Short mmCIF file of N, CA and C in Angstrom, two decimals:
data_model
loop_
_atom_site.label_atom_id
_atom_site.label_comp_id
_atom_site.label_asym_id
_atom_site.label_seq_id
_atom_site.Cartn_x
_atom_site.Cartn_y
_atom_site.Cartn_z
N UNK A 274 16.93 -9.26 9.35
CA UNK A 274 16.00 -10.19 8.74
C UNK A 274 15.14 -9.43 7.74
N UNK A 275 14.87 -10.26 6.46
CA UNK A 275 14.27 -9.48 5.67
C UNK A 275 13.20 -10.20 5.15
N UNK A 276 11.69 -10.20 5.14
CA UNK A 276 10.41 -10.47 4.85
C UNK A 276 10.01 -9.61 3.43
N UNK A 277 9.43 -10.44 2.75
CA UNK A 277 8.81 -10.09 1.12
C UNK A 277 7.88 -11.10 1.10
N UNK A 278 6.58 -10.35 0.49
CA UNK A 278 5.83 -10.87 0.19
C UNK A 278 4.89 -10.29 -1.06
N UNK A 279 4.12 -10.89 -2.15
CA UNK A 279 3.81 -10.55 -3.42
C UNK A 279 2.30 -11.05 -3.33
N UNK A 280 0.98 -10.16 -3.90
CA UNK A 280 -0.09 -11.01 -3.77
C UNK A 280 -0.72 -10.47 -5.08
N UNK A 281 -1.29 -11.60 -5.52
CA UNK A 281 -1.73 -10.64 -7.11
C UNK A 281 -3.59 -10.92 -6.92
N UNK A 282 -4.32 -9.44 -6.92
CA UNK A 282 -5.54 -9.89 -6.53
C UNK A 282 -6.11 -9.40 -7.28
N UNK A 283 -7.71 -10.05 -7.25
CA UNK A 283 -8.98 -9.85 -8.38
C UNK A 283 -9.26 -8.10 -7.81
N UNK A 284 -10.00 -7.58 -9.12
CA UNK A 284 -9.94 -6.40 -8.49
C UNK A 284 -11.30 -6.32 -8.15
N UNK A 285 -11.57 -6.56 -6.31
CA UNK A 285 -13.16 -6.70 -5.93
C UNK A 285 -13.00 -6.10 -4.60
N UNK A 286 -13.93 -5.98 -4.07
CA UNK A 286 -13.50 -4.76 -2.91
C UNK A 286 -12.76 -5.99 -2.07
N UNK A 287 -14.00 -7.55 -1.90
CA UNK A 287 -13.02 -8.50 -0.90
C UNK A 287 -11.44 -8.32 -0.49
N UNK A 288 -10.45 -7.85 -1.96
CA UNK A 288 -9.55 -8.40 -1.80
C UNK A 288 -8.66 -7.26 -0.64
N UNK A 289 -9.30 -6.52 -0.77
CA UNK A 289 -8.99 -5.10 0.13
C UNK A 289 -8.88 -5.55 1.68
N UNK A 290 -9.05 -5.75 2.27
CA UNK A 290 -9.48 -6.95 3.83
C UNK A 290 -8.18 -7.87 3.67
N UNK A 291 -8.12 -8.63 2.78
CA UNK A 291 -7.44 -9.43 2.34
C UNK A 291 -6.06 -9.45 2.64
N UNK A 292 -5.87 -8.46 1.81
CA UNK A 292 -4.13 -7.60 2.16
C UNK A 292 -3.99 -7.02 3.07
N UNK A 293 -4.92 -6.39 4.04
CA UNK A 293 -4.93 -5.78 4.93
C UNK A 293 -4.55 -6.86 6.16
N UNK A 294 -5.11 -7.97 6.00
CA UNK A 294 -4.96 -8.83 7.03
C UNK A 294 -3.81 -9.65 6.94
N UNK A 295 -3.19 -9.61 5.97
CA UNK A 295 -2.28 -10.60 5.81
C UNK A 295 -0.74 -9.44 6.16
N UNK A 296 -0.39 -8.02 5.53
CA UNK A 296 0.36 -7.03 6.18
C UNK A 296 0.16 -6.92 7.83
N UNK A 297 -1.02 -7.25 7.98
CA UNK A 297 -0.78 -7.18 10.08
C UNK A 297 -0.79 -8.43 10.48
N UNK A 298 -0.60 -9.45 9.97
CA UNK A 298 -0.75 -10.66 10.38
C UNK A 298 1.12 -10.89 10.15
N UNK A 299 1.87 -10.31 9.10
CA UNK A 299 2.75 -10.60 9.43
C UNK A 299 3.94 -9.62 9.66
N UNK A 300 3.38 -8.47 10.60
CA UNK A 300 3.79 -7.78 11.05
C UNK A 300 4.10 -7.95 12.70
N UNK A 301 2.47 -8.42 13.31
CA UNK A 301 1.96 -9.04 14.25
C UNK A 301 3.17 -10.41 14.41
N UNK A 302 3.43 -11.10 13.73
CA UNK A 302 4.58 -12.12 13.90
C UNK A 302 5.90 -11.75 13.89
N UNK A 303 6.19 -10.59 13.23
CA UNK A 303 7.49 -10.25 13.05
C UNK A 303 7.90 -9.36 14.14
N UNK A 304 6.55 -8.63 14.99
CA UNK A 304 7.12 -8.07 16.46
C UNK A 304 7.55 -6.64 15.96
N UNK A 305 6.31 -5.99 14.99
CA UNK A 305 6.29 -4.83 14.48
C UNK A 305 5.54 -3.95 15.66
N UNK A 306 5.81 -2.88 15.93
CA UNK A 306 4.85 -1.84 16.90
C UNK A 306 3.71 -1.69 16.53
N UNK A 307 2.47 -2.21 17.16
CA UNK A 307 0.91 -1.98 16.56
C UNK A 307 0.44 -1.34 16.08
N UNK A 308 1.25 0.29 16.47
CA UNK A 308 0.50 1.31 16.15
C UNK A 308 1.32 1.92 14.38
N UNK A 309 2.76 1.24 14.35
CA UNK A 309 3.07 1.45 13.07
C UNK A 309 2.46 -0.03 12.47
N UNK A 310 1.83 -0.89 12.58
CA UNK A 310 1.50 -1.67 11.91
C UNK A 310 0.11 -1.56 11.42
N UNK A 311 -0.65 -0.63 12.49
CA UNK A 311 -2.19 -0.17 12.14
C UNK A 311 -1.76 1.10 11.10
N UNK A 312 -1.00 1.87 11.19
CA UNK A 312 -0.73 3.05 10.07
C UNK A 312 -0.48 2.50 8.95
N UNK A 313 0.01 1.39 8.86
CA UNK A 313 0.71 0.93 7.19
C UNK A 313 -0.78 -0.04 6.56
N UNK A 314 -1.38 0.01 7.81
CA UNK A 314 -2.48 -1.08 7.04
C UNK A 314 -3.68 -0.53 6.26
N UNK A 315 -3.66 1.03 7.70
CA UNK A 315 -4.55 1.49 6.64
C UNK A 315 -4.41 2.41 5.24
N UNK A 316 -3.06 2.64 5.42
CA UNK A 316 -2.37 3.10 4.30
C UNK A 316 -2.71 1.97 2.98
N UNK A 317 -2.09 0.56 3.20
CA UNK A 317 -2.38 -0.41 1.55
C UNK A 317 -3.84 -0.30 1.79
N UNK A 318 -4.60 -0.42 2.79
CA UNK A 318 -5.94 -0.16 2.37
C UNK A 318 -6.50 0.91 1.68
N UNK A 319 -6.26 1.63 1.92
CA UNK A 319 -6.10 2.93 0.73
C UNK A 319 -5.74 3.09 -0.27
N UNK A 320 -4.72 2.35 -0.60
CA UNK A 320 -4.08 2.07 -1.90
C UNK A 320 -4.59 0.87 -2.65
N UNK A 321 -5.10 0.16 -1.88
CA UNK A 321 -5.68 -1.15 -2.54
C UNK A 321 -7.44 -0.79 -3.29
N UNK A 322 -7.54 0.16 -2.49
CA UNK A 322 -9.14 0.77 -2.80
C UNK A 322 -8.93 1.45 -3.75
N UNK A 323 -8.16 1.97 -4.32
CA UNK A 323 -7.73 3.19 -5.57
C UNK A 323 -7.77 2.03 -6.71
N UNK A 324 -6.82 1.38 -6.36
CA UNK A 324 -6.32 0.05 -7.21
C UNK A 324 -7.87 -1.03 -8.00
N UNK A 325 -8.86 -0.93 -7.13
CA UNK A 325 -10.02 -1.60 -6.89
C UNK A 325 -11.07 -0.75 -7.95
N UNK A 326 -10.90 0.38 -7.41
CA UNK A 326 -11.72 1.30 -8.16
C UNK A 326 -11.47 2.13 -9.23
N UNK A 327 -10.14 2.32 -9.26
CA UNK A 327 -9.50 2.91 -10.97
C UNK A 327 -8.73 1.88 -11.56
N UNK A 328 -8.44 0.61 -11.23
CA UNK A 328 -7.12 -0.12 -11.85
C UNK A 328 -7.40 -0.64 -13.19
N UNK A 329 -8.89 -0.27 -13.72
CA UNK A 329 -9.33 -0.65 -14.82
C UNK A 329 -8.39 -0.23 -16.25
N UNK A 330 -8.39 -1.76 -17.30
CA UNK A 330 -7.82 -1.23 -18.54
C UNK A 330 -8.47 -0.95 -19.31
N UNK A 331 -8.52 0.58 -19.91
CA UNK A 331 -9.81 0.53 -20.80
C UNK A 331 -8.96 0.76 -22.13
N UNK A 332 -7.56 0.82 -21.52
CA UNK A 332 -6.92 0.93 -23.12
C UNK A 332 -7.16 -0.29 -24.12
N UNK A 333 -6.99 -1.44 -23.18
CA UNK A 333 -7.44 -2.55 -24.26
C UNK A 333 -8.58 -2.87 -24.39
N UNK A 334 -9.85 -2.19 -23.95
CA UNK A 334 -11.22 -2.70 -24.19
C UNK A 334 -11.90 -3.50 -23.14
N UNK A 335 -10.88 -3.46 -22.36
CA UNK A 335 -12.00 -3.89 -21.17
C UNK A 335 -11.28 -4.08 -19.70
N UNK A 336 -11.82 -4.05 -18.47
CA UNK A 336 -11.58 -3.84 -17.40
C UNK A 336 -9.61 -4.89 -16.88
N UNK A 337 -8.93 -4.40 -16.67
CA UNK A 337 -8.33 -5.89 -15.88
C UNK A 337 -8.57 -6.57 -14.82
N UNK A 338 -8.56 -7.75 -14.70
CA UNK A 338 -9.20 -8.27 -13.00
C UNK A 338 -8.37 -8.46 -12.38
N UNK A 339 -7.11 -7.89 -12.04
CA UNK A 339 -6.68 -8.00 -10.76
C UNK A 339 -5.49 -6.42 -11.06
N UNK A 340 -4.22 -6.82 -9.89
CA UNK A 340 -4.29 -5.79 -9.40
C UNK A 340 -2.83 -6.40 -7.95
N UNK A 341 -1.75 -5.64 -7.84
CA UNK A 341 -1.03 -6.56 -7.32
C UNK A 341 -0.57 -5.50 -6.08
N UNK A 342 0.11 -6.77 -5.17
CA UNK A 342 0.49 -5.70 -3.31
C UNK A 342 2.01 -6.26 -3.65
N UNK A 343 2.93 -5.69 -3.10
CA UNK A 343 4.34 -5.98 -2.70
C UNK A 343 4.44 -5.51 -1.75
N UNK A 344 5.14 -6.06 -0.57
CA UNK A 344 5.27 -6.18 0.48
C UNK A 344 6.55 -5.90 1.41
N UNK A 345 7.92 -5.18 1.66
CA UNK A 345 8.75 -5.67 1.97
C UNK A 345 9.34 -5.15 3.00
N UNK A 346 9.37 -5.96 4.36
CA UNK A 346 10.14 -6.00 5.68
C UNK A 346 11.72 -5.91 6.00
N UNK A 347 12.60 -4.66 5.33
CA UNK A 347 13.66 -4.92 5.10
C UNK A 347 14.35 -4.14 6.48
N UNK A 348 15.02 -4.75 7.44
CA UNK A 348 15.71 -4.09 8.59
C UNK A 348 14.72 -3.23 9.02
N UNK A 349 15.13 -1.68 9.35
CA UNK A 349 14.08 -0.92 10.00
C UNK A 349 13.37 -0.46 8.85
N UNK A 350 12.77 -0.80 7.62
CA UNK A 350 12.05 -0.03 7.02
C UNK A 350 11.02 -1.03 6.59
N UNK A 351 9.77 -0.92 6.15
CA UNK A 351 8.80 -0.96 5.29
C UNK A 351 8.41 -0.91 4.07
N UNK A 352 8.27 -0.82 2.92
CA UNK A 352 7.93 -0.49 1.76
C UNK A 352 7.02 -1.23 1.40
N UNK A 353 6.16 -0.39 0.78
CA UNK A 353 4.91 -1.44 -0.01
C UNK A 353 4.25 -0.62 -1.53
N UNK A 354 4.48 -1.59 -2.26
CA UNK A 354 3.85 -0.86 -3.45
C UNK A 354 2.45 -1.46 -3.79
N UNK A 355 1.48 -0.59 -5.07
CA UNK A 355 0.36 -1.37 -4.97
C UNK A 355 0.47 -0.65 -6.71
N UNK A 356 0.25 -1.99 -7.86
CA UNK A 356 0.28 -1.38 -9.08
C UNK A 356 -1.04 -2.23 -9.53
N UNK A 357 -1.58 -1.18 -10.20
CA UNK A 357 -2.35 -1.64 -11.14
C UNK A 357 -2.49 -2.11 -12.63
N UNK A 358 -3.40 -2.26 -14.03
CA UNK A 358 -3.05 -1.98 -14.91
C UNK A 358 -4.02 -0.85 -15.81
N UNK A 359 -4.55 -0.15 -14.73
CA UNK A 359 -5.64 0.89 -15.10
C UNK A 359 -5.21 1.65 -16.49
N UNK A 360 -5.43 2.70 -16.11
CA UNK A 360 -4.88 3.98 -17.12
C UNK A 360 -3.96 5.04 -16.73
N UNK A 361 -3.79 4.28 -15.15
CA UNK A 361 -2.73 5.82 -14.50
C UNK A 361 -3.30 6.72 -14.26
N UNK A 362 -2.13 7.62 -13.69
CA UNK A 362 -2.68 9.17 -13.41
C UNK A 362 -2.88 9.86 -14.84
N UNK A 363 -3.46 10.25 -15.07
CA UNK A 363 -3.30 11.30 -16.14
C UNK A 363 -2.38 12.19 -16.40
N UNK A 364 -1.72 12.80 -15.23
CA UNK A 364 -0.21 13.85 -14.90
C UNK A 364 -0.29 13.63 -13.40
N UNK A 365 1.34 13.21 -13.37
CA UNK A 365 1.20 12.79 -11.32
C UNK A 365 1.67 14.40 -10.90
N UNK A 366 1.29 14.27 -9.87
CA UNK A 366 1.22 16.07 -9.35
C UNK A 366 1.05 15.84 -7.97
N UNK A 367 1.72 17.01 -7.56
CA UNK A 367 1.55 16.66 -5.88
C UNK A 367 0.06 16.48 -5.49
N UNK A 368 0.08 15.73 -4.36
CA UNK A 368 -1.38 14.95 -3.77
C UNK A 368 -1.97 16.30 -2.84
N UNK A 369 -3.26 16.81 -3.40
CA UNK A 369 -3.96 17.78 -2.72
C UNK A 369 -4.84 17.51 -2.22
N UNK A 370 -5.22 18.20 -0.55
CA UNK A 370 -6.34 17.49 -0.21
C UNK A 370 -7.84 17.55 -0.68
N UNK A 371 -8.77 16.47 -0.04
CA UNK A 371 -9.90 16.86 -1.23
C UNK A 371 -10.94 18.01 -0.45
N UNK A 372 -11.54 18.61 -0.96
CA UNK A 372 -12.82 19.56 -1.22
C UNK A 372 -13.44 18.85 0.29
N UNK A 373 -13.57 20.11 0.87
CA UNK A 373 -14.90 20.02 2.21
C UNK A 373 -15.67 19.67 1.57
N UNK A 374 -16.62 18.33 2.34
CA UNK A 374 -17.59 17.59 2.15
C UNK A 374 -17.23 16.71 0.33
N UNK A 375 -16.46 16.51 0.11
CA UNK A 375 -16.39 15.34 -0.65
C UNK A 375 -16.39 14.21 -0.20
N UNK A 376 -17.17 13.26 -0.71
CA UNK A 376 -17.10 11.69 -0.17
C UNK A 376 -15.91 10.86 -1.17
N UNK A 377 -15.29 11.76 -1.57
CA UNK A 377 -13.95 10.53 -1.88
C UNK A 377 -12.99 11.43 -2.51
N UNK A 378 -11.96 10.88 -2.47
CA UNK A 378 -10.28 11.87 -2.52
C UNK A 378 -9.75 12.25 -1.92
N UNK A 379 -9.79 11.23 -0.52
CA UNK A 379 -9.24 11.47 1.14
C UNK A 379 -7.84 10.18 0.87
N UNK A 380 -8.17 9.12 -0.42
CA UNK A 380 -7.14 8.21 0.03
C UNK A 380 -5.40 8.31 0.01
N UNK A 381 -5.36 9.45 -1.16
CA UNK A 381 -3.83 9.73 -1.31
C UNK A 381 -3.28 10.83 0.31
N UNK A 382 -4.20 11.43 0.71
CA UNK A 382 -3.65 12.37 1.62
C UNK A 382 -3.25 11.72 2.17
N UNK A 383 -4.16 10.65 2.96
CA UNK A 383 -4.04 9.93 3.85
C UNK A 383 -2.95 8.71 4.38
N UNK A 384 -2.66 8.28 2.44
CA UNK A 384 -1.46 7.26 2.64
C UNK A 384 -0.39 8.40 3.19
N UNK A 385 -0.13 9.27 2.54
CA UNK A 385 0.74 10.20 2.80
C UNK A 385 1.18 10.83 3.88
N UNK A 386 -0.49 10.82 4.74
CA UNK A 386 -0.05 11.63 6.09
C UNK A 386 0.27 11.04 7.31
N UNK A 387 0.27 8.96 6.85
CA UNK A 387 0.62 7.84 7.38
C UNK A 387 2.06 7.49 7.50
N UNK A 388 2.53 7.83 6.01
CA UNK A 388 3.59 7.02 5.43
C UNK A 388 5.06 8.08 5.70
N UNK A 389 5.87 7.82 6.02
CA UNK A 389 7.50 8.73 6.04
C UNK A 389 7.69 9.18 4.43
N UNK A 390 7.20 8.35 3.57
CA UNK A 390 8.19 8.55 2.10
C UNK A 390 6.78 8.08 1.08
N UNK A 391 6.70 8.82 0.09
CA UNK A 391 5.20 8.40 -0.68
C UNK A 391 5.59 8.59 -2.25
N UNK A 392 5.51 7.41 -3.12
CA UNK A 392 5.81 7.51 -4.77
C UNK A 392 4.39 7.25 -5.37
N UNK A 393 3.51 8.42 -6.24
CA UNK A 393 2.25 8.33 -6.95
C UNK A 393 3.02 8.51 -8.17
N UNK A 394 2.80 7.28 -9.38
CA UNK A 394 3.01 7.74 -10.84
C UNK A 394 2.98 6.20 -11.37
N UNK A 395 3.20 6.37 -13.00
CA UNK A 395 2.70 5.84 -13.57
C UNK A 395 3.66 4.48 -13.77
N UNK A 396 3.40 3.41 -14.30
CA UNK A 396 4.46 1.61 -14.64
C UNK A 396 5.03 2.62 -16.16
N UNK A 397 6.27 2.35 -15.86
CA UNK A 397 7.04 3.12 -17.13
C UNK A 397 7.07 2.16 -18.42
N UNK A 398 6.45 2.82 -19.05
CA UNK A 398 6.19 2.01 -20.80
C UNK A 398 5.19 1.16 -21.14
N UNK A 399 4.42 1.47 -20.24
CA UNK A 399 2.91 1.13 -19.99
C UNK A 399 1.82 1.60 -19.01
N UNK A 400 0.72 1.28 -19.55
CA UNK A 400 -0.74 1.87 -19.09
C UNK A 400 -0.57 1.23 -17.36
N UNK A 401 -1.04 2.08 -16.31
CA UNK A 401 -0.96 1.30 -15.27
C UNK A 401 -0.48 2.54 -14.54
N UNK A 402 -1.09 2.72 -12.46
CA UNK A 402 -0.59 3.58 -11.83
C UNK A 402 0.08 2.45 -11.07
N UNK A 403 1.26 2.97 -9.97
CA UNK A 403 2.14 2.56 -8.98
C UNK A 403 2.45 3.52 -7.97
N UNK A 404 1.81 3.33 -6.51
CA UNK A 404 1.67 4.07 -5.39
C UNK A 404 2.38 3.01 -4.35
N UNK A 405 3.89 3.22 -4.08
CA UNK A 405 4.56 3.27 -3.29
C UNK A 405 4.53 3.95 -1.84
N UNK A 406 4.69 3.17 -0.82
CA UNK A 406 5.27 3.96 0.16
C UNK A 406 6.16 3.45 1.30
N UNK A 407 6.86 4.12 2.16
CA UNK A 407 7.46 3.17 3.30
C UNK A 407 7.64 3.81 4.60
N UNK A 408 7.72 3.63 5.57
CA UNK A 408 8.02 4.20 6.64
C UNK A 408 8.93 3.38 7.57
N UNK A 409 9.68 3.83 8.80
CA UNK A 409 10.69 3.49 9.72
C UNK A 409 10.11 2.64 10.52
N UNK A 410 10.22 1.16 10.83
CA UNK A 410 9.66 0.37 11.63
C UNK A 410 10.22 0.92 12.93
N UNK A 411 9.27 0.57 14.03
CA UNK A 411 9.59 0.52 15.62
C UNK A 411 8.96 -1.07 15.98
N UNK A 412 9.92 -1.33 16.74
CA UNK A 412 9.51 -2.88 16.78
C UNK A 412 9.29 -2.99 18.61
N UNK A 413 8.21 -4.42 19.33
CA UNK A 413 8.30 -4.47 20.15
C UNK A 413 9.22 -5.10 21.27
N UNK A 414 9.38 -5.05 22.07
CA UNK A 414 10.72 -5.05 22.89
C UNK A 414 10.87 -6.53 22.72
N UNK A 415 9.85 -7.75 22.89
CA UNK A 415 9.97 -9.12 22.72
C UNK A 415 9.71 -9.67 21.24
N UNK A 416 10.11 -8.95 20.17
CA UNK A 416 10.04 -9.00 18.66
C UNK A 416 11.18 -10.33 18.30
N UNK A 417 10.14 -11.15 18.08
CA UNK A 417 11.22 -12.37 17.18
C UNK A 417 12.05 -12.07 16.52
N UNK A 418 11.56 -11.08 15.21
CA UNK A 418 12.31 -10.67 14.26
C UNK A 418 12.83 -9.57 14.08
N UNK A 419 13.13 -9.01 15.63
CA UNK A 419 13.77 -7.63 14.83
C UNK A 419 14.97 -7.37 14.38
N UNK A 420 14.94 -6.29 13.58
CA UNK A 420 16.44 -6.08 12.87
C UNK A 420 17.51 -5.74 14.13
N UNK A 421 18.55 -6.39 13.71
CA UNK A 421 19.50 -5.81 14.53
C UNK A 421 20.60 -4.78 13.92
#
């Protein structure tokens, strides 16, 4: 069985919660393992907060307001991307952790140290970052939907 889902959001912290609840809500139905369904959540939450707080276009003169989740439940795997239409990375480079006592630049480690498989870089032929990731579902023993 295969689940997809697409959400295109304003870029405001609200929408962060948002996606978060709706990835365990239908994970939670699909009879995903809690504890891989709490890792992936707080993973797009992480990614949705990057998205929130850099996804800005300043190439064209002014901010963009939204900011999009993809979602997809395919057999035993996961994948979720989160693109913006910011300005991108500047040069994607492996994800280092941040500086003792920094209050921010914990979110890439973190998707990473969540996720089995992690893509940071830029929408090809345009302004905009795209932070992919996926990991191996474990599903629970009375799972409606699990893959067979």
């Amino acid at each position: 069985m295969s689940i997809w889902w697409s959400l295109h959001l304003r870029r405001e912290a609200a929408s962060v919660p948002l996606a978060r609840r709706l990835l365990l809500g239908t994970m939670e139905t699909a009879g995903v393992d809690p504890e891989v369904s709490y890792d992936l959540s707080v993973a797009l939450s992480e990614a949705c907060a990057n998205a929130v707080e850099h996804g800005g276009d300043t190439a064209c003169g002014g901010p963009s307001e939204a900011f999009r989740v993809t979602a997809y439940l395919d057999g035993e795997k996961c994948r979720i991307e989160v693109a913006d239409s910011g300005p991108g990375f500047a040069r994607v480079q492996a994800v280092r952790p941040a500086p003792s006592g920094a209050e921010n630049g914990r979110g890439l480690c973190l998707i990473q140290e969540l996720a089995d498989h992690v893509h940071i870089g830029n929408k090809p032929g345009r302004s905009g970052a795209v932070v992919s990731f996926d990991k191996i579902l474990k599903w629970r023993k009375d799972a409606p939907l699990m893959a067979v």
